[in-house]
Coordinates of C-alpha atoms in Angstrom, one line a residue:
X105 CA -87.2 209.6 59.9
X106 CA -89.5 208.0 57.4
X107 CA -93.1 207.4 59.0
X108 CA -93.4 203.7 57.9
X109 CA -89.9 203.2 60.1
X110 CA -91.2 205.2 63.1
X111 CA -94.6 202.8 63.1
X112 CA -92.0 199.4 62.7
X113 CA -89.8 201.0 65.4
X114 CA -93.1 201.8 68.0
X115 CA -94.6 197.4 67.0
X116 CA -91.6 196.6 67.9
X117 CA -91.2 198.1 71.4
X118 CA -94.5 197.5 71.8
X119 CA -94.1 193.6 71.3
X120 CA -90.8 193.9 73.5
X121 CA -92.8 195.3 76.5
X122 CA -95.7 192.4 75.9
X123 CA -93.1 189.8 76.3
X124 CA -91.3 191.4 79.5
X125 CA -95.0 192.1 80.5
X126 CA -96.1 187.9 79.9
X127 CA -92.7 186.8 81.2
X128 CA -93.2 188.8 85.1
X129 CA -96.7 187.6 85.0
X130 CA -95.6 183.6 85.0
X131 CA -95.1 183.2 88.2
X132 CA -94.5 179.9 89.6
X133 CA -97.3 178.1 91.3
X134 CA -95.6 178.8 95.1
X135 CA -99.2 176.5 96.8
X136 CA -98.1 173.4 94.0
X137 CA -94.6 173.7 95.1
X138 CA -94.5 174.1 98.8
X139 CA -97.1 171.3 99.3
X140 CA -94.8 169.4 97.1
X141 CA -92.2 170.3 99.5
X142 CA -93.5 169.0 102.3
X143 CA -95.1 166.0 101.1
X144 CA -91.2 165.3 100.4
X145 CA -89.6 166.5 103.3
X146 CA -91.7 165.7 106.3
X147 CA -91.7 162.0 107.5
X148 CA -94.0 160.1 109.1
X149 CA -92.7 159.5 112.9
X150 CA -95.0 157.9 115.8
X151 CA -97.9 159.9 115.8
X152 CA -96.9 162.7 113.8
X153 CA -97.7 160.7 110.5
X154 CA -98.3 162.4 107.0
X155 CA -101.9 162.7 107.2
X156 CA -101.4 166.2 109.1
X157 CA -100.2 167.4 105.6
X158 CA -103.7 166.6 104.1
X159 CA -106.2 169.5 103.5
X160 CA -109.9 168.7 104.8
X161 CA -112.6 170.3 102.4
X162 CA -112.7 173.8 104.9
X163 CA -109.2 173.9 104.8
X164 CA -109.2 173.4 101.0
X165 CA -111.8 176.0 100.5
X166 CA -110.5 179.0 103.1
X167 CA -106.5 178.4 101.4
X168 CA -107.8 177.9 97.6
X169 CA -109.5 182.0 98.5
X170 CA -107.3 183.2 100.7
X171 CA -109.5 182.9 103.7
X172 CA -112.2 185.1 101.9
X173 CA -114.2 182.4 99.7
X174 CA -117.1 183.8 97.9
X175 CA -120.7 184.1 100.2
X176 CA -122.6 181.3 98.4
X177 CA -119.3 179.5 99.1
X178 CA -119.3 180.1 102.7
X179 CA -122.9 180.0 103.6
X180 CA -123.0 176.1 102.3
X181 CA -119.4 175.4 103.8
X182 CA -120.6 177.1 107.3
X183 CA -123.6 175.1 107.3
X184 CA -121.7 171.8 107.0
X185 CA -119.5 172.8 109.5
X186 CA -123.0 173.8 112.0
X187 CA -124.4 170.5 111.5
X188 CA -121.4 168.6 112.2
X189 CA -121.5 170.5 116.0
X190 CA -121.6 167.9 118.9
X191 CA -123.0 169.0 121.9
X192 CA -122.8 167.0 125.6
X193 CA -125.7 164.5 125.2
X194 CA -126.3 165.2 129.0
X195 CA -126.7 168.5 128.3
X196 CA -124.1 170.2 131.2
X197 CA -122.2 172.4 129.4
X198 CA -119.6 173.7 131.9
X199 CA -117.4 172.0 134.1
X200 CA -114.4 172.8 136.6
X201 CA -112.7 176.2 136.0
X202 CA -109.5 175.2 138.1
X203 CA -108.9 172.2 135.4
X204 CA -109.9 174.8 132.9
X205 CA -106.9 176.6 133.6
X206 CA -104.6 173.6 133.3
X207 CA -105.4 172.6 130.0
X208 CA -105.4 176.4 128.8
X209 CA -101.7 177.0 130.1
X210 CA -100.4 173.4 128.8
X211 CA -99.6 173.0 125.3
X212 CA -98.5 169.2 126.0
X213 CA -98.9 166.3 123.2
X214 CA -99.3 165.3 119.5
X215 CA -95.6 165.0 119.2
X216 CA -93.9 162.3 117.8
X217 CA -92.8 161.6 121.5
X218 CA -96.0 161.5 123.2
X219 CA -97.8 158.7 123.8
X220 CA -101.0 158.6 121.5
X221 CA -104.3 158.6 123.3
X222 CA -103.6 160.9 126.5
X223 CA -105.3 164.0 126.7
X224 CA -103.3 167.2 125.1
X225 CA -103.6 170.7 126.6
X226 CA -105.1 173.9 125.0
X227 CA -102.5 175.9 124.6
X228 CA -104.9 178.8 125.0
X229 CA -102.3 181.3 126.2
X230 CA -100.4 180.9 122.9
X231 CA -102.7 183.1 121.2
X232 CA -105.0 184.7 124.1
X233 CA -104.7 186.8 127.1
X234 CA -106.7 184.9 129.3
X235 CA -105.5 185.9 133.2
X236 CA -104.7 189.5 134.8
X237 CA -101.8 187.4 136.5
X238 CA -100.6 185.6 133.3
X239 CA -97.7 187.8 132.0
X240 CA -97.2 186.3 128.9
X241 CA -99.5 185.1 126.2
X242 CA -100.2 185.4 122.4
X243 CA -102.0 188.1 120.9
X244 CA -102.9 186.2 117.8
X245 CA -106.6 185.7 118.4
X246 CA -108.1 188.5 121.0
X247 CA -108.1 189.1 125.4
X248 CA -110.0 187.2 126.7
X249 CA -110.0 188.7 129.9
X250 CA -113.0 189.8 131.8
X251 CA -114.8 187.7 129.0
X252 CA -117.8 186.0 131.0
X253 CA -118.5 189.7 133.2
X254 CA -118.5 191.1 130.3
X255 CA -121.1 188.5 128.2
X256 CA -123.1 188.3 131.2
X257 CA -122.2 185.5 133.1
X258 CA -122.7 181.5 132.8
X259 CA -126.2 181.8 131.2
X260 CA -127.2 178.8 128.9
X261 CA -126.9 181.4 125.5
X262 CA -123.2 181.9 126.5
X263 CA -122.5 178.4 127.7
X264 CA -123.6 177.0 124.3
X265 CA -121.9 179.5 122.3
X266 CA -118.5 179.4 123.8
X267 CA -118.7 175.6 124.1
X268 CA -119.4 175.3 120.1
X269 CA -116.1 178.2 119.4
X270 CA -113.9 176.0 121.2
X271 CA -115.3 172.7 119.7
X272 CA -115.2 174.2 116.3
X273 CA -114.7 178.4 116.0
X274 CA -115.0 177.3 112.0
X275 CA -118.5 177.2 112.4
X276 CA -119.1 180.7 113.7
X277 CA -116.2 182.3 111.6
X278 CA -115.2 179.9 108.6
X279 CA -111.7 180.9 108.2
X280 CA -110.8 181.4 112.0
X281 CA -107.6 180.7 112.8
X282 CA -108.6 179.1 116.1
X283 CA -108.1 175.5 115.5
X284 CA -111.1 172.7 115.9
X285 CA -110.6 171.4 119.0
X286 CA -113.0 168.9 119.5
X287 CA -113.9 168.5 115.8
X288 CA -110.7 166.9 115.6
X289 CA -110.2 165.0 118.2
X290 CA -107.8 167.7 119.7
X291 CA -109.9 168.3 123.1
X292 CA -112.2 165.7 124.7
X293 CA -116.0 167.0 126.2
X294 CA -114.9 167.1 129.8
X295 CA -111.8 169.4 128.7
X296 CA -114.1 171.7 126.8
X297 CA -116.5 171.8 129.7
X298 CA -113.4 172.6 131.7
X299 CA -112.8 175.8 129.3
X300 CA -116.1 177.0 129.2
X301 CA -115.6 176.9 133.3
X302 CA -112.7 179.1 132.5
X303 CA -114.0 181.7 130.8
X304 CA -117.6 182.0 132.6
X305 CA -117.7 181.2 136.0
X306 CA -117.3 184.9 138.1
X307 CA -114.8 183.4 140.5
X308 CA -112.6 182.0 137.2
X309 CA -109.3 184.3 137.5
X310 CA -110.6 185.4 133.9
X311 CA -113.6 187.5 135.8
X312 CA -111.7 188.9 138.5

């Protein structure tokens, strides 16, 4: 075979394998489209309207990186999220672990069904072992069991942190999966005091 052939013949593979190569690498943009999707599928019914479909700027931010954005990134997005914290302006912190334990077994409300305005439950149990008795639970976000014996108790430090992870985890770990509960209206203050109840008091059935 005449060289000049043999060069012609290896361009021309060459060139083949660039276009396979380009036409693998054009994937179709699966965010654009499945936004798209629901934006056209899911209707607006009582109070399950289409603004649930709408990206905040976090929620932009942790999906546009995968839930890893960049540190300069997060540092000024965790900030935001700190300064937004709401803290009881009568300064009690923690409130009845019985009720506690109601709102973190009920997962009631924010259907279409419900009636707006009434409080919702936690739904805590979805993703937490919470109680030795409770025999089944999530195990999307970690046990929470023995969690105040183990922190040392009801003390003010641990009051104030766990009441700011359940009013917005986002602030302590920006792409948490735990959801925002009072940042968004999801718990009121009484129902987080309630929680922190839960998960500190020693006679809570999470400390025994």
């Amino acid at each position: 075979m005449k060289r000049q052939t043999l060069i012609s013949l290896l361009l021309g593979a060459t060139s083949a394998l660039t276009c396979v190569s380009s036409a693998w690498s054009a994937e179709p943009d699966w965010r654009a489209e499945a936004i798209a999707m629901m934006e056209r599928d899911f209707q607006a019914k009582g109070q399950a309207t289409t603004d649930r479909l709408k990206e905040d700027d976090l929620q932009s931010i942790c999906n546009k990186y995968k839930n890893a954005p960049p540190g300069d990134v997060a540092d000024q997005a965790g900030k935001a999220q700190l300064q937004a914290m709401k803290y009881p302006a009568d300064g009690q912190l923690m409130g009845d672990w019985e009720s506690g334990e109601k709102i973190a077994q009920s997962g009631k409300g924010f259907t279409w069904t419900d009636e707006p305005g009434l409080p919702v439950g936690g739904n805590c149990y979805n993703c937490h072992q919470i109680s030795h008795k409770e025999i089944s639970y999530g195990t999307l976000g970690p046990s929470l069991l023995l969690f105040g014996a183990k922190r040392g108790g009801p003390t003010p430090e641990n009051q104030k942190y766990v009441y700011g992870k359940i009013y917005n985890a986002k602030a302590f770990n920006l792409c948490s999966l735990m959801p925002r509960f009072g940042h968004v209206g999801a718990l009121n203050e009484q129902q987080i005091k309630d929680l922190v109840a839960l998960l500190l008091h020693p006679d809570s059935p999470v400390n025994k």
